[in-house]
Tab-separated table of C-alpha atoms in Angstrom:
chain	number	residue	atom	x	y	z
A	457	MET	CA	87.980	66.709	153.748
A	458	ALA	CA	88.014	65.186	150.270
A	459	LYS	CA	85.300	66.161	147.857
A	460	PRO	CA	82.844	63.254	147.429
A	461	SER	CA	82.847	61.517	144.065
A	462	ASP	CA	79.807	61.559	141.798
A	463	ARG	CA	79.210	57.909	142.609
A	464	ASP	CA	79.304	58.647	146.353
A	465	LEU	CA	76.770	61.430	145.867
A	466	VAL	CA	74.481	59.175	143.818
A	467	GLU	CA	74.620	56.522	146.518
A	468	ARG	CA	73.818	59.075	149.225
A	469	ALA	CA	70.961	60.473	147.110
A	470	ARG	CA	69.573	56.936	146.690
A	471	GLN	CA	69.462	56.707	150.478
A	472	GLY	CA	67.355	59.869	150.658
A	473	ASP	CA	70.026	62.577	150.930
A	474	VAL	CA	68.476	65.276	148.719
A	475	ALA	CA	71.399	67.628	149.426
A	476	ALA	CA	73.771	65.080	147.849
A	477	PHE	CA	71.743	65.173	144.647
A	478	GLY	CA	71.812	68.984	144.851
A	479	GLN	CA	75.607	68.793	144.833
A	480	LEU	CA	75.477	66.697	141.665
A	481	VAL	CA	73.206	69.262	140.029
A	482	ARG	CA	75.491	72.164	140.960
A	483	ARG	CA	78.520	70.218	139.754
A	484	HIS	CA	77.113	69.268	136.334
A	485	GLN	CA	74.376	71.785	135.501
A	486	PRO	CA	76.635	74.297	133.675
A	487	ARG	CA	77.946	71.637	131.264
A	488	ILE	CA	74.505	70.127	130.702
A	489	HIS	CA	73.083	73.583	130.012
A	490	ARG	CA	75.929	74.414	127.593
A	491	LEU	CA	75.370	71.126	125.756
A	492	ALA	CA	71.640	71.872	125.439
A	493	VAL	CA	72.330	75.430	124.208
A	494	HIS	CA	74.570	74.091	121.462
A	495	MET	CA	72.073	71.447	120.471
A	496	LEU	CA	68.899	73.552	120.671
A	497	ARG	CA	70.250	77.010	119.761
A	498	GLU	CA	67.811	78.567	122.208
A	499	ASP	CA	68.710	79.534	125.749
A	500	SER	CA	65.336	79.263	127.498
A	501	GLU	CA	64.616	75.883	125.920
A	502	ALA	CA	68.108	74.750	126.943
A	503	GLU	CA	67.366	75.804	130.537
A	504	ASP	CA	64.200	73.691	130.439
A	505	VAL	CA	66.125	70.684	129.100
A	506	ALA	CA	68.845	71.067	131.741
A	507	GLN	CA	66.252	71.246	134.505
A	508	GLU	CA	64.284	68.304	133.110
A	509	THR	CA	67.511	66.282	132.839
A	510	PHE	CA	68.054	66.453	136.585
A	511	VAL	CA	64.378	65.942	137.423
A	512	ARG	CA	64.370	62.745	135.358
A	513	ALA	CA	67.673	61.608	136.817
A	514	PHE	CA	66.403	62.171	140.355
A	515	HIS	CA	63.259	60.132	139.702
A	516	ALA	CA	65.318	57.363	138.092
A	517	LEU	CA	68.057	57.117	140.736
A	518	SER	CA	66.990	53.614	141.663
A	519	ARG	CA	67.459	52.519	138.035
A	520	PHE	CA	70.980	53.956	137.636
A	521	ASP	CA	73.051	50.793	137.277
A	522	GLY	CA	76.499	52.319	137.741
A	523	ARG	CA	77.977	50.840	134.551
A	524	SER	CA	78.880	54.385	133.490
A	525	GLU	CA	79.802	57.490	135.402
A	526	PRO	CA	76.858	59.592	136.620
A	527	TYR	CA	77.846	62.519	134.367
A	528	THR	CA	77.599	60.317	131.248
A	529	TRP	CA	74.126	59.335	132.413
A	530	PHE	CA	73.180	63.033	132.748
A	531	TYR	CA	74.599	63.748	129.303
A	532	ARG	CA	72.647	60.866	127.771
A	533	ILE	CA	69.402	62.161	129.294
A	534	ALA	CA	70.158	65.718	128.096
A	535	VAL	CA	71.034	64.557	124.570
A	536	ASN	CA	67.810	62.544	124.318
A	537	LEU	CA	65.684	65.412	125.647
A	538	SER	CA	67.395	67.853	123.264
A	539	LEU	CA	66.881	65.587	120.261
A	540	ASN	CA	63.223	65.135	121.212
A	541	ALA	CA	62.802	68.909	121.458
A	542	LEU	CA	64.465	69.367	118.054
A	543	ARG	CA	62.212	66.780	116.448
A	544	SER	CA	59.097	68.382	117.908
A	545	ARG	CA	59.943	71.774	116.407
A	546	ARG	CA	61.753	70.611	113.261
A	547	THR	CA	59.599	72.483	110.763
A	548	SER	CA	59.313	75.765	112.643
A	549	ARG	CA	62.995	76.432	113.442
A	550	VAL	CA	64.893	79.013	111.403
A	551	SER	CA	68.687	78.751	111.349
A	552	GLY	CA	71.077	81.674	111.580
A	553	ASP	CA	69.198	83.671	114.200
A	554	SER	CA	71.165	86.815	115.015
A	555	MET	CA	70.336	86.282	118.709
A	556	ASP	CA	71.869	82.797	118.664
A	557	PRO	CA	73.106	82.116	122.222
A	558	ARG	CA	76.027	80.099	120.850
A	559	LEU	CA	77.486	83.265	119.308
A	560	GLU	CA	77.120	85.273	122.483
A	561	GLY	CA	79.051	82.676	124.465
A	562	VAL	CA	81.849	82.423	121.916
A	563	MET	CA	82.209	86.178	121.468
A	564	THR	CA	82.405	86.885	125.201
A	565	GLU	CA	84.835	84.023	125.821
A	566	ARG	CA	87.235	85.251	123.148
A	567	ARG	CA	87.320	88.919	124.022
A	568	PRO	CA	87.732	90.161	127.584
A	569	SER	CA	87.252	93.871	126.884
A	570	ALA	CA	84.430	95.421	124.886
A	571	MET	CA	86.757	97.697	122.888
A	572	ALA	CA	89.564	95.221	122.172
A	573	ASP	CA	89.252	94.775	118.400
A	574	PRO	CA	85.972	95.847	116.745
A	575	PRO	CA	87.032	94.929	113.146
A	576	GLY	CA	88.347	91.567	114.340
A	577	ASP	CA	85.163	91.024	116.346
A	578	ALA	CA	83.034	91.659	113.250
A	579	SER	CA	84.971	89.129	111.184
A	580	ARG	CA	84.959	86.610	114.044
A	581	LYS	CA	81.203	87.036	114.375
A	582	GLU	CA	80.814	86.453	110.636
A	583	LEU	CA	82.976	83.328	110.877
A	584	TYR	CA	81.156	82.000	113.967
A	585	THR	CA	77.749	82.717	112.420
A	586	ALA	CA	78.736	80.720	109.337
A	587	LEU	CA	80.112	77.906	111.530
A	588	CYS	CA	76.857	77.772	113.499
A	589	GLU	CA	74.906	77.630	110.239
A	590	GLY	CA	77.186	74.835	109.040
A	591	ILE	CA	76.741	72.898	112.267
A	592	ASP	CA	72.974	73.314	111.889
A	593	THR	CA	73.098	71.608	108.469
A	594	LEU	CA	74.604	68.429	109.951
A	595	SER	CA	72.420	65.450	110.787
A	596	ASP	CA	71.367	65.136	114.432
A	597	THR	CA	73.848	62.288	114.866
A	598	LEU	CA	76.843	64.143	113.433
A	599	ARG	CA	75.924	67.415	115.150
A	600	THR	CA	75.477	65.769	118.562
A	601	THR	CA	78.797	63.937	118.274
A	602	LEU	CA	80.619	67.070	117.101
A	603	ILE	CA	79.161	69.113	119.978
A	604	LEU	CA	80.152	66.533	122.574
A	605	VAL	CA	83.709	66.016	121.298
A	606	CYS	CA	84.766	69.298	119.682
A	607	ILE	CA	82.757	71.875	121.585
A	608	ASP	CA	82.248	70.309	125.000
A	609	GLY	CA	85.637	68.571	125.025
A	610	ARG	CA	84.418	65.056	125.842
A	611	SER	CA	86.787	62.257	124.901
A	612	HIS	CA	85.812	59.733	122.233
A	613	GLU	CA	85.421	57.208	125.059
A	614	ASP	CA	83.030	59.486	126.972
A	615	ALA	CA	81.048	60.335	123.830
A	616	ALA	CA	80.783	56.616	123.044
A	617	LYS	CA	79.311	55.954	126.500
A	618	ILE	CA	76.944	58.925	126.286
A	619	LEU	CA	75.694	58.076	122.803
A	620	GLY	CA	75.857	54.287	123.102
A	621	ALA	CA	78.116	53.872	120.073
A	622	PRO	CA	81.577	52.327	119.597
A	623	GLU	CA	84.577	54.663	119.853
A	624	GLY	CA	85.449	53.982	116.216
A	625	THR	CA	82.001	55.205	115.190
A	626	ILE	CA	82.482	58.358	117.260
A	627	ALA	CA	85.844	59.006	115.548
A	628	TRP	CA	84.253	58.521	112.112
A	629	ARG	CA	81.345	60.859	112.982
A	630	VAL	CA	83.739	63.587	114.136
A	631	HIS	CA	85.807	63.176	110.974
A	632	GLU	CA	82.705	63.277	108.763
A	633	ALA	CA	81.223	66.283	110.590
A	634	ARG	CA	84.489	68.194	110.203
A	635	ARG	CA	84.712	67.272	106.512
A	636	LYS	CA	81.170	68.497	105.885
A	637	LEU	CA	81.847	71.687	107.861
A	638	ARG	CA	85.000	72.377	105.822
A	639	GLU	CA	82.995	71.960	102.601
A	640	PHE	CA	80.220	74.210	103.907
A	641	MET	CA	82.662	76.924	104.979
A	642	SER	CA	84.732	76.676	101.797
A	643	ALA	CA	81.579	77.174	99.706
A	644	ARG	CA	81.048	80.415	101.658
A	645	GLY	CA	84.585	81.690	101.100
A	646	PHE	CA	86.168	80.694	104.420
A	647	ASP	CA	89.430	78.768	104.436
A	648	LEU	CA	89.472	76.720	107.600
A	649	GLU	CA	92.347	74.362	106.892
A	650	GLY	CA	93.766	73.662	110.318
A	651	GLU	CA	91.062	75.624	112.193
A	652	VAL	CA	88.201	73.126	112.048
A	653	ALA	CA	90.280	70.004	111.481
């Protein structure tokens, strides 16, 4: 039997099939959580945002108009909740936390065994820490666009739908975010020609 599409699951959930909405949550929760982690830089807060994203979506099922795919709707809710959380704690957040969950994810994805390359791991951690700090210096708009396109792998078209901006604007934001990141990293002694671009 073919796997139901997101739209099929939304329609079934609208008709009262809670299990159908549960399938949507299981299908999209990991990506929504990862997006929130990258935006908020805090795992427990990202879990709250991911959970709240699906709670809000469930309560708003009747208002989902179907002009976009359900996953872009989830992303839009998660982005808005993340930006609201960032604004509410703007003055109290310190960048460059050594327990940054973004670093943990990157380090474990890159290295399957714990003893593979300790010197290389140390320099990668230094590079990734600086990159995270550079990403944190970007405006909310540039950072959100960069996370969606370069980290989460969304297309410019998808990012445009999620953020409600033209594709050309998304392309410019990605270009500008990369340019600013290259400048930030260069000022710290990292040469990222070809790595960030």
